Coordinates of C-alpha atoms and ligand atoms in Angstrom, one line a residue:
X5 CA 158.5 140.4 315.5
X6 CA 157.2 136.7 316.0
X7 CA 153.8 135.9 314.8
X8 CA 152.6 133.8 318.2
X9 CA 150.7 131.5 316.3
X10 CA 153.5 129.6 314.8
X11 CA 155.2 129.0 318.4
X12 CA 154.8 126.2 320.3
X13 CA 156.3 127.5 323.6
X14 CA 154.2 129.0 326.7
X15 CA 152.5 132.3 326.0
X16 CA 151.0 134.7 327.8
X17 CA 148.8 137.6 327.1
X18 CA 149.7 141.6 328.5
X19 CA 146.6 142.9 327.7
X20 CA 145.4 146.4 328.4
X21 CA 144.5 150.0 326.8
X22 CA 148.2 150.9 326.2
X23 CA 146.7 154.6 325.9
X24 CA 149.9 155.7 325.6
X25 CA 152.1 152.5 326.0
X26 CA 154.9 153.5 328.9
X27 CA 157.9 152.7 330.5
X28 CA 156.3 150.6 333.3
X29 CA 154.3 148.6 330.2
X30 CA 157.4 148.1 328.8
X31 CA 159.1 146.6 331.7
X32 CA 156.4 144.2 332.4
X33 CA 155.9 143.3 329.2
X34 CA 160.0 142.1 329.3
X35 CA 159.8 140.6 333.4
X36 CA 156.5 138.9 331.5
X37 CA 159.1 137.6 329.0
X38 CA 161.3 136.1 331.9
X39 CA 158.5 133.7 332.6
X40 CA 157.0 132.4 329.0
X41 CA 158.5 131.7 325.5
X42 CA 155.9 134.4 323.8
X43 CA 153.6 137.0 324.6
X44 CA 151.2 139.1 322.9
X45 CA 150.4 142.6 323.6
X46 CA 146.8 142.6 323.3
X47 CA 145.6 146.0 322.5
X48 CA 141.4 146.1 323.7
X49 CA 139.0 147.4 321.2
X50 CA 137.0 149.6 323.3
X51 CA 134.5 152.2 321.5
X52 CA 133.5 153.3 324.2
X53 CA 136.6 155.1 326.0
X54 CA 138.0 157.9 324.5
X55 CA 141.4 157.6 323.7
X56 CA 144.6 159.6 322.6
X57 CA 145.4 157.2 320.0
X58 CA 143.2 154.8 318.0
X59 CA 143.8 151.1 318.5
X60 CA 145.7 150.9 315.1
X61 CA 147.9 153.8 316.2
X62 CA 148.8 151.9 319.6
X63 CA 149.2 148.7 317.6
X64 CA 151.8 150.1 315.5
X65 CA 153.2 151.8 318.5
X66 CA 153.8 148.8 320.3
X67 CA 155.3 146.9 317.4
X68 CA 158.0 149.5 316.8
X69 CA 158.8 149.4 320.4
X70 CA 159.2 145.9 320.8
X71 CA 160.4 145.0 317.3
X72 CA 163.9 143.8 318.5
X73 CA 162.4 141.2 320.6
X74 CA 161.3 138.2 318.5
X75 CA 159.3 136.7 320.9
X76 CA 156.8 139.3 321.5
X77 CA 153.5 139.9 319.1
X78 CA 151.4 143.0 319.1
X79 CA 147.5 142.1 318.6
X80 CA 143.9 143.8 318.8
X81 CA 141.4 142.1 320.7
X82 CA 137.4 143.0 321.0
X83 CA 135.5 141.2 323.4
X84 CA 136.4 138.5 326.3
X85 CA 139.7 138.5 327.5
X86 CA 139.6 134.8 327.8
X87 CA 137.9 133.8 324.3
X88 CA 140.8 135.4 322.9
X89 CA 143.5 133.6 325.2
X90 CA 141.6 130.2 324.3
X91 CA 141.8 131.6 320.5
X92 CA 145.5 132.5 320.2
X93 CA 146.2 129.4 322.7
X94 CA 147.3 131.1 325.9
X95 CA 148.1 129.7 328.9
X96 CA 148.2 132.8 331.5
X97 CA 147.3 136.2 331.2
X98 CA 150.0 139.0 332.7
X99 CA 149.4 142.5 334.4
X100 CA 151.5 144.4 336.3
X101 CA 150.2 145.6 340.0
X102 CA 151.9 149.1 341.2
X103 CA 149.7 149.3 344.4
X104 CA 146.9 148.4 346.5
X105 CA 144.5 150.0 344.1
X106 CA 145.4 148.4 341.1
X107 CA 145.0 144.5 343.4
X108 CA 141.8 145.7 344.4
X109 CA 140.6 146.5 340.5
X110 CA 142.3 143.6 339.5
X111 CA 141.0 141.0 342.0
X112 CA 137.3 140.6 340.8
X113 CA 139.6 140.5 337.2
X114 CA 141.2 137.6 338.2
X115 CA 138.2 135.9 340.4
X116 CA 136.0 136.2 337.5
X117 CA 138.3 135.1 334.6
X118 CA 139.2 132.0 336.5
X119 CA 135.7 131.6 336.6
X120 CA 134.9 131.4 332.5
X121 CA 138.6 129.6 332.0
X122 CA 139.7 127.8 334.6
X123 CA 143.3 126.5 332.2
X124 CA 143.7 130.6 332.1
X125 CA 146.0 131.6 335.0
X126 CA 146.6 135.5 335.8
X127 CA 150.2 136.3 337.0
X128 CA 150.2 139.8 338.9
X129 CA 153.6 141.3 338.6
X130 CA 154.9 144.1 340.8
X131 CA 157.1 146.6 338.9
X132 CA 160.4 148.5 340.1
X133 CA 160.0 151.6 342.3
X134 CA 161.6 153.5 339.1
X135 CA 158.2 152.8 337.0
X136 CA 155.8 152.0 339.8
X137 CA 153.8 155.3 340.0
X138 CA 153.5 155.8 336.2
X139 CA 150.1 155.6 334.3
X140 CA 148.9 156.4 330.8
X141 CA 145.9 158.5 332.4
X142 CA 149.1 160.8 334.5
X143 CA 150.8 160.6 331.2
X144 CA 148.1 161.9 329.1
X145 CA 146.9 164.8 331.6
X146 CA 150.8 166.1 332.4
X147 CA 151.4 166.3 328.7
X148 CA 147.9 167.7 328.2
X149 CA 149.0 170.7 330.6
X150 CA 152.0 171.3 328.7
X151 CA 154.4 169.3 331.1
X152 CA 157.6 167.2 330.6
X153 CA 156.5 163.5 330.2
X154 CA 159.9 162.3 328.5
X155 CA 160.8 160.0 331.6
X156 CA 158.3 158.0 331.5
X157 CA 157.7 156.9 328.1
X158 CA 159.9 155.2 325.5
X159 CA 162.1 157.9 323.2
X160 CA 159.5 157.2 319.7
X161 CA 156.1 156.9 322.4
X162 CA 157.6 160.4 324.1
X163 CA 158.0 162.2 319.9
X164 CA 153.9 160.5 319.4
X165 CA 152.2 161.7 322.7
X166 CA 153.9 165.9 322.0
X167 CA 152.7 165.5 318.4
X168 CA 149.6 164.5 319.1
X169 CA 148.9 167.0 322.1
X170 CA 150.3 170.0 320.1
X171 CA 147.7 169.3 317.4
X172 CA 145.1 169.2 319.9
X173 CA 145.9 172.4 321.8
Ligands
PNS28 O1 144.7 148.8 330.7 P1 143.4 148.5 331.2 O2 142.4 149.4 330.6 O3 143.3 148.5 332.7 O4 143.0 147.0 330.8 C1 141.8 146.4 331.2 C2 141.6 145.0 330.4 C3 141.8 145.2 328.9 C4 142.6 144.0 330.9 C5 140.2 144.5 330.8 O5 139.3 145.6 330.7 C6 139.7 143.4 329.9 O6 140.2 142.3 330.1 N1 138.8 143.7 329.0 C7 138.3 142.7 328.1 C8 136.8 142.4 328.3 C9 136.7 141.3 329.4 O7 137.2 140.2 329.3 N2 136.0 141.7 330.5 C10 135.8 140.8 331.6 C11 136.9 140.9 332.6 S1 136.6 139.9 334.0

């Protein structure tokens, strides 16, 4: 895995909860990958939402799914989005749209970022029909309820998310 830092190519944040990472992560996280030399998956620090995994579980996660892919880096952020862009040298900021709810959420995101970092640009990408209805909060409530989540997660995400909702039921 490529440490970002030491790359002098365009880069672009994913950022999000990745609570679980999924499928439809994954495939914008490689269409994102299409566009720029390097991206980081930038994991948010948030204390306040409860999660399924802790943001040192989801960090490691992420770094064993994308570990054959040299140009991608798995990082923690806390705080602004766009503090940590301008830190790690950033030029855009990816997220991937599935619908009209996810523009409308994202919208004020984008309005408001451009706002505090103007050099900061947010590329919304629209995923395939084959990932576009899957979320990590559908995820975590099918498995919850003792349903089959296998197609939407990566094979080693999949084995994490039943181990860690057996031990909870
Ligand atoms: O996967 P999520 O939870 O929808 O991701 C949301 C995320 C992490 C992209 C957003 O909450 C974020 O950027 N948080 C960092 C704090 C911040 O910069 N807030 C102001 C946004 S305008």
């Amino acid at each position: 895995m490529a440490d970002a830092s030491k790359v002098t190519g365009r880069l672009a944040l994913c950022p999000g909860s990745f609570d679980p990472l999924t499928l439809g992560h994954v495939e914008m996280v490689q269409r994102a990958r299409t566009l720029f030399d390097n991206v980081i998956v930038a994991i948010l620090r948030n204390p306040s939402k409860q999660s399924l995994f802790t943001v040192e579980e989801r960090v490691e996660i992420a770094r064993e799914v994308f570990a054959d892919d040299a140009g991608v880096e798995v990082d923690a952020f806390a705080g602004l989005l766009v503090e940590y862009a301008a830190l790690r040298g950033a030029c855009a900021v990816v997220r991937g749209v599935r619908g009209v709810t996810d523009f409308e959420y994202e919208w004020p995101m984008v309005q408001m970022n451009r706002e505090l970092a103007p050099g900061v640009e947010t590329v919304l990408l629209v995923p395939s029909p084959r990932v576009s209805a899957i979320s990590s909060t559908l995820v975590k409530e099918i498995a919850s309820m003792g349903g089959d989540v296998s197609a939407f997660l990566p094979p080693s995400v999949f084995a994490r998310v039943s181990h860690r909702v057996r031990g909870r039921s």
